Each structure stands twice: as C-alpha cells, then as structure tokens.
C-alpha cells in the first residue's frame, strides 16, 4: 500500500517559474497589415518597421538572429500590453530550437523559435489566469507550434517567499521522490521523453547501482545513500546529483529533476525538465501542476516507511498520489478547468504501448484547446475540416480590449486526441509573488542568449548581440513533445 505522512509540513506554498520553448509565426493577415502600414508610412514600433516578412528562418545566421530578436520584442510588447510593464515576463532567443528544420507547419520557413519565461509565481495567487492571458495576448497576432525540439521546464522553490530555501532534508526528499516515482512516471510520458539527453533519469547520474537493486535490496540502501550525501552539504549534494565527478566529459548533467540551480543565491530552485513542449495555456497549466504535485509529494511522502519496499510503484499509484497532493493545494488558484487527474489518466491511456502521435496531430489538439477568440484567426494545419471529437472544441474566449483583432483564416485540422471545450479566460484578479529570483547557469533561463532579452521599449537588435549569438548555434539533440 501507499506510504505517506499523516501530518503535512508547515510550509506547503511553493513558488515556481515556467520556461516555455515554442515556435511562433506572425499571422498572415497581421503581416499584411504591417506591409500596408509601412507603405503608407503609418506609425509602427521599430521591430515592425524593420520586420522582414520574406526572410526565411533558414537564412544567414545573423539575419535570422535579428528577426528572432524582433519576434521577442513583439511578444514582450503584447504581454506587457495585457499584464502591464512590470509583469516580469521575458521573451528570449533560444538557439536550441531548430526552426530551419521545420517541415510540418504551414509555411515552415515563417516560424521562429523563442522562449517565454514567467516571473516567480505563487500557488496562492491566480497564476492560471495569468498563463491564459499570456497565450491569448500573444495569440492575437501570432500562431503557435510545438515540436520534438521544444520543452516546458518548471522551477520550484519551497516558498512561501524568497527567503525560504531548500533544507538539506528537503533536497534529499525531492531526490528520493525523483527515484521512487521514476518508473511510474514513464507510463505518463511518450517514448521519446522516457530517456532524453537533456532530462536524463536521475539514476543515470547518481546511485544507479542502488537503484538497479531495489527489487533485491529494497529502497533502503538508495534512500540511505541520498541522506548521507545530503548530510555532506548542499554543494556536494548538488554535484553528486549532477553526476560529478563520475560523469564522462561528454555526458549531459541535466537530470529529470535538475538540482543545479539550488546553490544559486538568486534562484535556489529544483528544475523539473522531463516534460516537453506546449502550445496552449491548458497544457502549460497541467505541466505546472504535475511539477508542483511531484514537489508536494516529495515533501509529504513517508519515505521511511517506504524504504522496506522491494518494488517500484505503478502509474496508478502515482496518479493516486498526485491526486492526494492536488487536494493539498488551494482550490481557488490551483483547480484547472479540465480535471488534472483526468489529464494524467489521458496521458496514461494515450501513451500505453509506446503509442506515438504525429507533429500535426499534437498541434491540432493543442489548437483545439486554445480559446476561439485566437483559434479562429489561425491558418489550417491540415487539409481536413474543423477539429472534431467526442468532446468538441467550443471556445467562448473573447479578445481583451485594446489588442488587435486582425481577422484571418479559420483553424482547420482533425483532432485525434481528446479535445476539451476551450473556455473563456475570465477569472478573478491575478497576482504574483517575487519569491524566486534570477537565472541559473545550468537552466533554460541561461541557455537563452545572454543579452538577447526582449524589451518592449527598444525594438532595434544590437549588432554586438547579433554577432555574439550568430556564432553560437546550438547542436542540442532533439527531444519529443509529450502531450
């Protein structure tokens, strides 16, 4: 049976930040508006004055980087228009996104890979509304596309404020949870996310021998090794969890649960890297909830009782455990529109037997989850008719006042995965907390181009930035996109 703590710890208000890697494309009708305004010499922001509509995304690196910067400026401006100039959201270049390899989306040479990075958010604030607002604001002018190259990473601190850092005991429990639920988590992931170089199972980096002998020796030896390592201090603990010094020089140190940001004073997070890309607010919210409930589980589960167990928990046990942890979260701010538990069960069912979905199937499904107010402005992704399923997409969201409603083609394509009704983004007032600080050298926060952060007040790409970035194209191998 499941082993868990009866009494919740005093702190259960984690803060988090999300990194969203995604491809975006300026909608054709809005692109025409820009051309028209430019010809008439009407006012446009610098980034649209310099916009190169006909520049393919596989062009010369320097030109492509300049265009990507303009995309970042445009997205940042839309988000600031919706949430205000102090929202804390950033849009950055991400050279690991292989836009030049795209073949599946409409006009594949029109898409640009960027990363949207949230500010620190608290589970006690209306963070889901803010995620929805960001997607709807950007979606008024841009299409979204996700591929096997994109990912969605979630950084988490214990909370409830910036001064609350992980204790060595909490870090040990997070590590135990990563190992304990690893096999069960695999059932909720597509084949390509079960093992990926940049989100490796933690046992590949440390304590692999003890992990391999759980069936023979129980979880006890592994848990004791983790505790003993944590007792040596957080710096040594983080190094060991990253595979230092055992890891080969060519190996990746990014585990599924990445502990590298922990010692960074302005960050202090554990990063959950296992999930891949998103192209809707709903999927982003579920991704965040998975990371948060895994965190809550690590802090409330009774690993002392579990250490005598000689088997790996099943995915049914994991779903039951995450459901328990979801009930510990404030319902007003953490209850998603579509049941989190049902989403977990959907993942379990959809990926049973190593089932795969095509890039178009995934994006059709993601498009159907977006509000009609932005979905109706998108080009068809396939030649099929409008998305249909047992639960048809019935979006009722409306564009926020002040944002451009540019018109355009209706969204097409079939929806091979279950489609939930896309609902209005109206919620109660939003809020956030500045509990988590800056950026970690090992996370996606820093993998974006240093100096490439988008600022709505300046649309001109620095030549120095372009020179620096254009010579550093990433050769990161691809990863898949679990849905």
Tab-separated table of C-alpha atoms in Angstrom:
chain	number	residue	atom	x	y	z
A	1	UNK	CA	0.000	0.000	0.000
A	2	UNK	CA	0.974	3.640	-0.368
A	3	UNK	CA	3.204	5.061	2.350
A	4	UNK	CA	2.699	8.679	3.218
A	5	UNK	CA	2.987	11.143	6.025
A	6	UNK	CA	-0.121	11.813	8.112
A	7	UNK	CA	0.764	15.392	9.013
A	8	UNK	CA	1.568	17.972	6.359
A	9	UNK	CA	4.742	20.005	6.905
A	10	UNK	CA	4.338	23.630	7.990
A	11	UNK	CA	5.334	25.031	4.579
A	12	UNK	CA	3.238	24.000	1.621
A	13	UNK	CA	3.174	27.115	-0.521
A	14	UNK	CA	5.827	26.555	-3.190
A	15	UNK	CA	6.722	29.223	-5.691
A	16	UNK	CA	7.580	28.390	-9.276
A	17	UNK	CA	8.562	29.722	-12.660
A	18	UNK	CA	7.916	28.202	-16.072
A	19	UNK	CA	10.062	28.254	-19.221
A	20	UNK	CA	8.126	27.735	-22.458
A	21	UNK	CA	10.077	26.917	-25.608
A	22	UNK	CA	7.866	27.411	-28.639
A	23	UNK	CA	7.768	28.304	-32.325
A	24	UNK	CA	5.677	31.314	-33.331
A	25	UNK	CA	4.651	32.810	-36.631
A	26	UNK	CA	3.135	36.217	-37.332
A	27	UNK	CA	-0.395	35.636	-38.599
A	28	UNK	CA	-0.730	36.280	-42.353
A	29	UNK	CA	-3.478	38.885	-42.042
A	30	UNK	CA	-1.482	40.832	-39.465
A	31	UNK	CA	1.594	40.563	-41.657
A	32	UNK	CA	-0.391	42.201	-44.452
A	33	UNK	CA	-1.445	44.981	-42.089
A	34	UNK	CA	2.214	45.672	-41.345
A	35	UNK	CA	3.060	45.847	-45.045
A	36	UNK	CA	0.166	48.203	-45.640
A	37	UNK	CA	1.030	50.495	-42.741
A	38	UNK	CA	4.668	50.602	-43.757
A	39	UNK	CA	3.759	51.588	-47.324
A	40	UNK	CA	1.504	54.347	-46.014
A	41	UNK	CA	4.294	55.435	-43.658
A	42	UNK	CA	1.996	54.996	-40.690
A	43	UNK	CA	3.460	54.654	-37.225
A	44	UNK	CA	4.772	51.218	-36.286
A	45	UNK	CA	7.050	50.082	-33.465
A	46	UNK	CA	10.688	49.737	-34.515
A	47	UNK	CA	10.505	45.956	-34.520
A	48	UNK	CA	7.661	46.017	-37.058
A	49	UNK	CA	9.276	48.813	-39.094
A	50	UNK	CA	12.289	46.538	-39.521
A	51	UNK	CA	10.264	43.316	-39.825
A	52	UNK	CA	11.370	41.156	-42.777
A	53	UNK	CA	8.254	39.310	-43.863
A	54	UNK	CA	10.000	37.409	-46.634
A	55	UNK	CA	13.078	36.369	-44.667
A	56	UNK	CA	13.151	32.551	-44.372
A	57	UNK	CA	14.050	31.122	-40.997
A	58	UNK	CA	16.873	29.081	-42.540
A	59	UNK	CA	18.658	32.188	-43.808
A	60	UNK	CA	22.037	33.576	-42.792
A	61	UNK	CA	22.511	33.273	-39.044
A	62	UNK	CA	22.971	36.992	-38.466
A	63	UNK	CA	19.806	37.945	-40.345
A	64	UNK	CA	17.847	35.176	-38.655
A	65	UNK	CA	19.007	36.273	-35.203
A	66	UNK	CA	17.930	39.848	-35.908
A	67	UNK	CA	14.496	38.640	-36.934
A	68	UNK	CA	14.225	36.429	-33.853
A	69	UNK	CA	15.004	39.442	-31.697
A	70	UNK	CA	12.195	41.371	-33.394
A	71	UNK	CA	9.862	38.467	-32.641
A	72	UNK	CA	10.897	38.620	-28.982
A	73	UNK	CA	10.277	42.368	-28.856
A	74	UNK	CA	6.832	41.924	-30.419
A	75	UNK	CA	5.804	39.167	-27.999
A	76	UNK	CA	7.088	41.079	-24.986
A	77	UNK	CA	5.093	44.145	-26.075
A	78	UNK	CA	1.887	42.098	-26.387
A	79	UNK	CA	2.378	40.594	-22.927
A	80	UNK	CA	3.114	43.994	-21.392
A	81	UNK	CA	0.044	45.450	-23.075
A	82	UNK	CA	-2.044	42.730	-21.426
A	83	UNK	CA	-0.390	42.448	-17.996
A	84	UNK	CA	1.416	45.765	-17.629
A	85	UNK	CA	5.079	46.775	-17.977
A	86	UNK	CA	6.044	45.247	-14.626
A	87	UNK	CA	4.653	41.769	-15.283
A	88	UNK	CA	8.095	40.187	-15.099
A	89	UNK	CA	7.587	38.025	-18.194
A	90	UNK	CA	10.575	37.736	-20.529
A	91	UNK	CA	10.895	36.625	-24.147
A	92	UNK	CA	14.315	35.433	-25.222
A	93	UNK	CA	16.174	33.818	-28.062
A	94	UNK	CA	16.669	30.079	-27.831
A	95	UNK	CA	19.143	28.807	-30.375
A	96	UNK	CA	18.473	25.192	-29.434
A	97	UNK	CA	15.144	25.432	-31.293
A	98	UNK	CA	15.797	24.220	-34.828
A	99	UNK	CA	13.421	26.407	-36.789
A	100	UNK	CA	15.359	25.722	-40.008
A	101	UNK	CA	14.379	22.028	-39.759
A	102	UNK	CA	10.616	22.610	-39.579
A	103	UNK	CA	8.574	20.870	-42.276
A	104	UNK	CA	5.136	20.143	-40.776
A	105	UNK	CA	3.543	23.558	-40.068
A	106	UNK	CA	2.000	25.790	-42.754
A	107	UNK	CA	4.726	27.863	-44.463
A	108	UNK	CA	7.501	26.216	-42.421
A	109	UNK	CA	10.052	28.919	-43.251
A	110	UNK	CA	7.911	31.535	-41.458
A	111	UNK	CA	8.307	30.179	-37.911
A	112	UNK	CA	10.748	31.421	-35.275
A	113	UNK	CA	11.915	29.639	-32.125
A	114	UNK	CA	11.754	31.652	-28.910
A	115	UNK	CA	11.360	31.110	-25.182
A	116	UNK	CA	8.766	32.740	-22.931
A	117	UNK	CA	9.841	32.852	-19.285
A	118	UNK	CA	7.432	33.632	-16.470
A	119	UNK	CA	8.176	35.677	-13.367
A	120	UNK	CA	8.199	33.930	-9.987
A	121	UNK	CA	4.639	32.818	-9.219
A	122	UNK	CA	2.922	31.573	-6.073
A	123	UNK	CA	0.353	28.796	-5.879
A	124	UNK	CA	-1.649	31.157	-3.638
A	125	UNK	CA	-2.059	33.715	-6.446
A	126	UNK	CA	-4.178	33.464	-9.602
A	127	UNK	CA	-1.352	32.127	-11.726
A	128	UNK	CA	-3.560	30.117	-14.084
A	129	UNK	CA	-5.353	33.249	-15.235
A	130	UNK	CA	-2.008	34.851	-15.990
A	131	UNK	CA	-0.884	31.895	-18.115
A	132	UNK	CA	-4.159	32.123	-20.049
A	133	UNK	CA	-3.774	35.873	-20.529
A	134	UNK	CA	-0.270	35.463	-21.937
A	135	UNK	CA	-1.333	32.872	-24.512
A	136	UNK	CA	-4.389	34.871	-25.526
A	137	UNK	CA	-2.436	38.134	-25.806
A	138	UNK	CA	0.309	36.632	-27.953
A	139	UNK	CA	-2.216	34.547	-29.892
A	140	UNK	CA	-3.966	37.633	-31.235
A	141	UNK	CA	-1.046	38.264	-33.592
A	142	UNK	CA	0.944	35.016	-33.625
A	143	UNK	CA	0.338	31.327	-34.332
A	144	UNK	CA	1.859	28.709	-32.012
A	145	UNK	CA	3.635	25.481	-32.947
A	146	UNK	CA	5.326	22.832	-30.819
A	147	UNK	CA	7.694	20.086	-31.964
A	148	UNK	CA	10.019	17.439	-30.599
A	149	UNK	CA	12.604	20.198	-30.132
A	150	UNK	CA	10.539	22.198	-27.633
A	151	UNK	CA	10.169	21.720	-23.901
A	152	UNK	CA	8.406	23.135	-20.862
A	153	UNK	CA	10.550	23.322	-17.716
A	154	UNK	CA	9.280	24.242	-14.259
A	155	UNK	CA	11.497	25.671	-11.500
A	156	UNK	CA	10.217	25.229	-7.936
A	157	UNK	CA	11.263	26.543	-4.515
A	158	UNK	CA	9.715	25.554	-1.169
A	159	UNK	CA	8.169	29.003	-0.694
A	160	UNK	CA	6.310	30.859	0.574
A	161	UNK	CA	8.828	33.659	-0.033
A	162	UNK	CA	12.294	34.309	-1.359
A	163	UNK	CA	13.972	33.716	1.991
A	164	UNK	CA	12.664	30.136	2.099
A	165	UNK	CA	15.364	27.925	0.627
A	166	UNK	CA	15.550	24.156	0.476
A	167	UNK	CA	16.989	22.495	3.554
A	168	UNK	CA	19.289	19.520	3.071
A	169	UNK	CA	16.487	17.258	4.283
A	170	UNK	CA	14.033	18.696	1.758
A	171	UNK	CA	16.547	18.262	-1.057
A	172	UNK	CA	17.058	14.647	-0.034
A	173	UNK	CA	13.298	14.048	-0.141
A	174	UNK	CA	12.982	15.661	-3.578
A	175	UNK	CA	15.722	13.328	-4.795
A	176	UNK	CA	14.029	10.306	-3.215
A	177	UNK	CA	10.796	11.231	-4.961
A	178	UNK	CA	12.596	11.518	-8.305
A	179	UNK	CA	13.954	7.971	-7.955
A	180	UNK	CA	10.894	6.438	-6.311
A	181	UNK	CA	8.376	7.581	-8.938
A	182	UNK	CA	10.662	7.258	-11.985
A	183	UNK	CA	9.209	4.001	-13.340
A	184	UNK	CA	5.624	5.134	-12.733
A	185	UNK	CA	6.293	8.470	-14.436
A	186	UNK	CA	7.433	6.665	-17.578
A	187	UNK	CA	3.872	5.457	-18.165
A	188	UNK	CA	2.703	9.075	-18.414
A	189	UNK	CA	5.341	10.072	-20.977
A	190	UNK	CA	5.699	9.378	-24.709
A	191	UNK	CA	8.529	7.140	-25.851
A	192	UNK	CA	10.935	9.922	-26.732
A	193	UNK	CA	10.620	11.567	-23.304
A	194	UNK	CA	11.311	8.437	-21.308
A	195	UNK	CA	15.012	8.997	-21.904
A	196	UNK	CA	16.373	12.217	-23.336
A	197	UNK	CA	19.891	13.551	-23.028
A	198	UNK	CA	18.811	16.861	-21.548
A	199	UNK	CA	16.405	15.404	-18.969
A	200	UNK	CA	18.021	12.123	-18.017
A	201	UNK	CA	16.586	9.795	-15.376
A	202	UNK	CA	18.355	10.790	-12.172
A	203	UNK	CA	19.616	7.253	-11.564
A	204	UNK	CA	21.778	7.606	-14.697
A	205	UNK	CA	23.678	10.396	-12.953
A	206	UNK	CA	23.953	9.073	-9.400
A	207	UNK	CA	23.234	5.944	-7.326
A	208	UNK	CA	22.449	3.845	-10.383
A	209	UNK	CA	23.688	0.657	-8.749
A	210	UNK	CA	21.447	1.061	-5.704
A	211	UNK	CA	18.509	1.887	-7.981
A	212	UNK	CA	19.072	-1.252	-10.062
A	213	UNK	CA	18.969	-3.417	-6.916
A	214	UNK	CA	15.712	-2.103	-5.436
A	215	UNK	CA	13.937	-5.365	-6.282
A	216	UNK	CA	16.607	-7.305	-4.429
A	217	UNK	CA	17.697	-4.994	-1.599
A	218	UNK	CA	14.645	-2.669	-1.219
A	219	UNK	CA	14.651	1.133	-1.388
A	220	UNK	CA	16.551	1.356	1.901
A	221	UNK	CA	20.144	1.408	0.568
A	222	UNK	CA	19.281	4.033	-2.064
A	223	UNK	CA	17.495	6.304	0.420
A	224	UNK	CA	20.354	5.964	2.917
A	225	UNK	CA	22.880	6.933	0.252
A	226	UNK	CA	20.848	10.022	-0.651
A	227	UNK	CA	20.578	11.011	3.030
A	228	UNK	CA	24.309	10.512	3.578
A	229	UNK	CA	25.093	12.668	0.561
A	230	UNK	CA	22.750	15.434	1.744
A	231	UNK	CA	24.473	15.376	5.149
A	232	UNK	CA	27.684	16.487	3.410
A	233	UNK	CA	26.112	19.828	2.491
A	234	UNK	CA	24.160	21.207	-0.416
A	235	UNK	CA	27.120	21.904	-2.701
A	236	UNK	CA	28.413	18.334	-2.551
A	237	UNK	CA	24.847	17.033	-2.784
A	238	UNK	CA	24.166	19.051	-5.951
A	239	UNK	CA	27.442	17.926	-7.523
A	240	UNK	CA	26.669	14.275	-6.861
A	241	UNK	CA	23.115	14.586	-8.175
A	242	UNK	CA	24.571	16.085	-11.362
A	243	UNK	CA	26.891	13.116	-11.790
A	244	UNK	CA	30.064	14.957	-10.782
A	245	UNK	CA	32.762	13.632	-10.771
A	246	UNK	CA	31.607	10.261	-12.132
A	247	UNK	CA	30.099	11.633	-15.346
A	248	UNK	CA	32.098	11.468	-18.549
A	249	UNK	CA	33.135	14.777	-20.061
A	250	UNK	CA	30.735	14.350	-22.973
A	251	UNK	CA	27.756	13.457	-20.799
A	252	UNK	CA	24.856	15.758	-20.000
A	253	UNK	CA	24.454	16.736	-16.359
A	254	UNK	CA	20.795	17.653	-16.702
A	255	UNK	CA	18.687	15.198	-14.758
A	256	UNK	CA	14.927	14.842	-14.919
A	257	UNK	CA	14.982	16.672	-11.597
A	258	UNK	CA	17.814	19.161	-12.062
A	259	UNK	CA	19.428	20.311	-8.808
A	260	UNK	CA	21.996	22.611	-10.412
A	261	UNK	CA	20.096	25.869	-9.656
A	262	UNK	CA	19.863	25.079	-5.909
A	263	UNK	CA	23.105	26.818	-4.808
A	264	UNK	CA	22.441	29.897	-6.956
A	265	UNK	CA	21.563	32.567	-4.402
A	266	UNK	CA	19.061	34.432	-6.586
A	267	UNK	CA	17.345	31.242	-7.726
A	268	UNK	CA	17.565	28.313	-5.321
A	269	UNK	CA	15.219	26.119	-7.347
A	270	UNK	CA	14.927	22.496	-8.371
A	271	UNK	CA	14.027	22.305	-12.057
A	272	UNK	CA	11.690	19.617	-13.419
A	273	UNK	CA	12.844	19.103	-17.015
A	274	UNK	CA	11.100	15.894	-18.080
A	275	UNK	CA	8.111	17.433	-19.850
A	276	UNK	CA	8.254	18.792	-23.352
A	277	UNK	CA	6.567	21.491	-25.355
A	278	UNK	CA	3.211	23.207	-25.110
A	279	UNK	CA	1.114	25.305	-27.472
A	280	UNK	CA	-1.832	26.142	-25.220
A	281	UNK	CA	-2.434	27.598	-21.784
A	282	UNK	CA	-4.302	24.476	-20.683
A	283	UNK	CA	-1.405	22.129	-21.357
A	284	UNK	CA	1.011	24.578	-19.723
A	285	UNK	CA	-1.148	24.640	-16.585
A	286	UNK	CA	-1.254	20.845	-16.408
A	287	UNK	CA	2.523	20.666	-16.897
A	288	UNK	CA	2.999	23.070	-13.986
A	289	UNK	CA	0.589	21.116	-11.792
A	290	UNK	CA	2.479	17.890	-12.460
A	291	UNK	CA	5.728	19.515	-11.325
A	292	UNK	CA	4.086	21.089	-8.264
A	293	UNK	CA	2.327	17.908	-7.125
A	294	UNK	CA	5.536	15.906	-7.519
A	295	UNK	CA	7.171	18.541	-5.306
A	296	UNK	CA	4.371	18.319	-2.719
A	297	UNK	CA	4.616	14.535	-2.779
A	298	UNK	CA	8.353	14.647	-2.119
A	299	UNK	CA	7.761	16.833	0.925
A	300	UNK	CA	4.861	14.867	2.414
A	301	UNK	CA	5.515	11.229	1.492
A	302	UNK	CA	6.702	8.878	4.227
A	303	UNK	CA	9.875	7.528	2.651
A	304	UNK	CA	10.878	5.987	5.972
A	305	UNK	CA	8.007	3.517	5.722
A	306	UNK	CA	8.614	3.009	2.001
A	307	UNK	CA	12.285	2.051	2.395
A	308	UNK	CA	11.490	-1.614	3.071
A	309	UNK	CA	9.523	-1.929	-0.172
A	310	UNK	CA	11.082	-4.102	-2.903
A	311	UNK	CA	9.046	-2.958	-5.883
A	312	UNK	CA	8.562	0.154	-7.984
A	313	UNK	CA	5.194	1.901	-7.626
A	314	UNK	CA	2.834	1.749	-10.598
A	315	UNK	CA	1.464	4.659	-12.590
A	316	UNK	CA	-1.930	4.069	-10.939
A	317	UNK	CA	-0.250	4.610	-7.569
A	318	UNK	CA	1.445	7.749	-8.869
A	319	UNK	CA	-1.823	9.194	-10.157
A	320	UNK	CA	-3.491	8.487	-6.807
A	321	UNK	CA	-0.584	10.150	-5.001
A	322	UNK	CA	-0.667	13.237	-7.227
A	323	UNK	CA	-4.438	13.462	-6.726
A	324	UNK	CA	-3.817	13.488	-2.966
A	325	UNK	CA	-1.234	16.235	-3.385
A	326	UNK	CA	-3.540	18.300	-5.585
A	327	UNK	CA	-6.080	18.297	-2.753
A	328	UNK	CA	-3.465	19.979	-0.551
A	329	UNK	CA	-3.307	22.939	-2.951
A	330	UNK	CA	-5.653	25.941	-2.703
A	331	UNK	CA	-8.624	25.135	-4.948
A	332	UNK	CA	-9.330	28.789	-5.749
A	333	UNK	CA	-5.997	29.233	-7.528
A	334	UNK	CA	-4.903	25.708	-8.471
A	335	UNK	CA	-8.056	23.980	-9.741
A	336	UNK	CA	-7.731	23.770	-13.552
A	337	UNK	CA	-10.670	23.995	-15.947
A	338	UNK	CA	-10.153	20.392	-17.036
A	339	UNK	CA	-9.507	17.843	-14.284
A	340	UNK	CA	-5.810	17.377	-13.573
A	341	UNK	CA	-6.354	13.745	-12.588
A	342	UNK	CA	-8.294	13.089	-15.780
A	343	UNK	CA	-5.439	14.639	-17.756
A	344	UNK	CA	-2.993	12.271	-16.048
A	345	UNK	CA	-5.267	9.359	-16.931
A	346	UNK	CA	-5.440	10.610	-20.528
A	347	UNK	CA	-1.632	10.570	-20.681
A	348	UNK	CA	-1.535	7.082	-19.200
A	349	UNK	CA	-4.041	5.828	-21.787
A	350	UNK	CA	-2.638	7.703	-24.790
A	351	UNK	CA	0.943	6.505	-24.353
A	352	UNK	CA	0.204	2.914	-23.423
A	353	UNK	CA	2.252	0.506	-25.503
A	354	UNK	CA	4.603	3.194	-26.796
A	355	UNK	CA	1.932	4.899	-28.894
A	356	UNK	CA	3.159	7.888	-30.884
A	357	UNK	CA	1.393	10.917	-32.331
A	358	UNK	CA	2.478	12.992	-35.300
A	359	UNK	CA	3.528	16.602	-35.005
A	360	UNK	CA	0.366	17.729	-36.787
A	361	UNK	CA	-1.858	15.611	-34.561
A	362	UNK	CA	-0.314	17.164	-31.464
A	363	UNK	CA	-0.658	20.702	-32.790
A	364	UNK	CA	-4.236	20.159	-33.935
A	365	UNK	CA	-5.057	19.018	-30.417
A	366	UNK	CA	-3.260	21.988	-28.864
A	367	UNK	CA	-5.015	24.409	-31.219
A	368	UNK	CA	-8.392	22.976	-30.195
A	369	UNK	CA	-7.547	23.758	-26.554
A	370	UNK	CA	-7.000	27.442	-27.266
A	371	UNK	CA	-9.875	29.959	-26.975
A	372	UNK	CA	-11.882	30.506	-30.140
A	373	UNK	CA	-11.003	34.198	-29.985
A	374	UNK	CA	-7.487	33.332	-31.138
A	375	UNK	CA	-8.131	29.921	-32.714
A	376	UNK	CA	-10.429	31.412	-35.348
A	377	UNK	CA	-7.604	33.667	-36.511
A	378	UNK	CA	-5.249	30.813	-37.376
A	379	UNK	CA	-4.474	29.097	-40.686
A	380	UNK	CA	-5.388	25.450	-41.170
A	381	UNK	CA	-2.716	22.983	-40.073
A	382	UNK	CA	-4.034	20.206	-42.289
A	383	UNK	CA	-6.345	19.858	-45.257
A	384	UNK	CA	-9.020	18.270	-43.089
A	385	UNK	CA	-12.060	20.117	-41.833
A	386	UNK	CA	-12.554	21.694	-38.435
A	387	UNK	CA	-11.470	19.781	-35.358
A	388	UNK	CA	-13.966	17.225	-34.154
A	389	UNK	CA	-14.108	14.690	-31.356
A	390	UNK	CA	-16.454	13.260	-28.766
A	391	UNK	CA	-15.954	16.485	-26.818
A	392	UNK	CA	-15.960	19.183	-29.463
A	393	UNK	CA	-13.992	22.389	-29.033
A	394	UNK	CA	-16.469	25.106	-28.114
A	395	UNK	CA	-14.317	28.136	-27.375
A	396	UNK	CA	-16.015	31.112	-25.780
A	397	UNK	CA	-12.989	33.275	-25.012
A	398	UNK	CA	-13.026	36.849	-26.257
A	399	UNK	CA	-10.121	39.092	-27.122
A	400	UNK	CA	-9.122	41.549	-24.435
A	401	UNK	CA	-9.819	45.188	-25.135
A	402	UNK	CA	-7.007	47.092	-26.775
A	403	UNK	CA	-5.457	44.095	-28.567
A	404	UNK	CA	-5.504	43.837	-32.324
A	405	UNK	CA	-8.204	41.604	-33.772
A	406	UNK	CA	-6.658	41.091	-37.160
A	407	UNK	CA	-9.054	38.563	-38.684
A	408	UNK	CA	-7.938	35.730	-40.909
A	409	UNK	CA	-8.496	32.121	-41.807
A	410	UNK	CA	-10.319	29.656	-39.577
A	411	UNK	CA	-8.417	26.886	-37.846
A	412	UNK	CA	-8.675	23.531	-39.571
A	413	UNK	CA	-7.416	20.046	-38.936
A	414	UNK	CA	-8.628	16.965	-37.200
A	415	UNK	CA	-8.241	16.346	-33.501
A	416	UNK	CA	-7.063	12.766	-32.969
A	417	UNK	CA	-6.640	13.245	-29.221
A	418	UNK	CA	-9.444	14.044	-26.767
A	419	UNK	CA	-10.464	17.672	-27.053
A	420	UNK	CA	-11.877	19.586	-24.131
A	421	UNK	CA	-14.115	22.629	-24.569
A	422	UNK	CA	-11.937	25.726	-24.803
A	423	UNK	CA	-13.434	28.141	-22.318
A	424	UNK	CA	-13.287	31.829	-21.572
A	425	UNK	CA	-10.214	33.077	-19.792
A	426	UNK	CA	-12.268	35.191	-17.387
A	427	UNK	CA	-11.163	34.603	-13.795
A	428	UNK	CA	-10.741	36.568	-10.636
A	429	UNK	CA	-7.975	39.114	-10.257
A	430	UNK	CA	-4.425	37.961	-10.950
A	431	UNK	CA	-1.414	38.301	-8.715
A	432	UNK	CA	2.116	37.085	-8.196
A	433	UNK	CA	4.903	36.981	-5.697
A	434	UNK	CA	8.567	37.767	-6.196
A	435	UNK	CA	9.682	34.769	-4.210
A	436	UNK	CA	12.137	33.388	-6.740
A	437	UNK	CA	14.949	35.448	-8.156
A	438	UNK	CA	17.145	35.453	-11.232
A	439	UNK	CA	18.634	32.856	-13.516
A	440	UNK	CA	20.684	29.707	-13.206
A	441	UNK	CA	23.706	28.986	-15.303
A	442	UNK	CA	22.513	25.459	-15.990
A	443	UNK	CA	18.840	26.012	-16.782
A	444	UNK	CA	16.984	27.106	-19.880
A	445	UNK	CA	16.852	30.534	-18.251
A	446	UNK	CA	20.505	30.965	-19.111
A	447	UNK	CA	20.647	28.791	-22.237
A	448	UNK	CA	18.801	31.627	-23.965
A	449	UNK	CA	21.128	34.202	-25.479
A	450	UNK	CA	22.741	36.334	-22.788
A	451	UNK	CA	21.867	39.935	-23.725
A	452	UNK	CA	19.080	38.774	-26.007
A	453	UNK	CA	16.265	39.557	-23.564
A	454	UNK	CA	13.396	41.336	-25.267
A	455	UNK	CA	12.485	44.817	-24.133
A	456	UNK	CA	9.332	46.462	-25.442
A	457	UNK	CA	10.922	49.889	-25.149
A	458	UNK	CA	13.644	49.058	-27.659
A	459	UNK	CA	12.986	47.298	-30.936
A	460	UNK	CA	16.434	47.536	-32.500
A	461	UNK	CA	18.670	44.485	-32.322
A	462	UNK	CA	22.143	45.264	-31.060
A	463	UNK	CA	24.811	44.433	-33.618
A	464	UNK	CA	27.005	43.169	-30.799
A	465	UNK	CA	24.273	40.807	-29.636
A	466	UNK	CA	23.755	39.526	-33.169
A	467	UNK	CA	27.482	38.990	-33.661
A	468	UNK	CA	27.778	37.101	-30.384
A	469	UNK	CA	24.717	34.925	-30.921
A	470	UNK	CA	25.110	34.177	-34.614
A	471	UNK	CA	28.356	32.321	-33.955
A	472	UNK	CA	26.884	30.022	-31.294
A	473	UNK	CA	24.198	27.897	-32.979
A	474	UNK	CA	23.267	25.083	-30.601
A	475	UNK	CA	23.789	21.469	-31.572
A	476	UNK	CA	21.458	20.127	-28.907
A	477	UNK	CA	19.842	16.863	-29.973
A	478	UNK	CA	16.097	16.777	-30.321
A	479	UNK	CA	13.611	15.722	-27.686
A	480	UNK	CA	9.984	14.796	-28.028
A	481	UNK	CA	6.801	16.519	-27.038
A	482	UNK	CA	4.686	14.627	-24.533
A	483	UNK	CA	1.046	15.515	-24.598
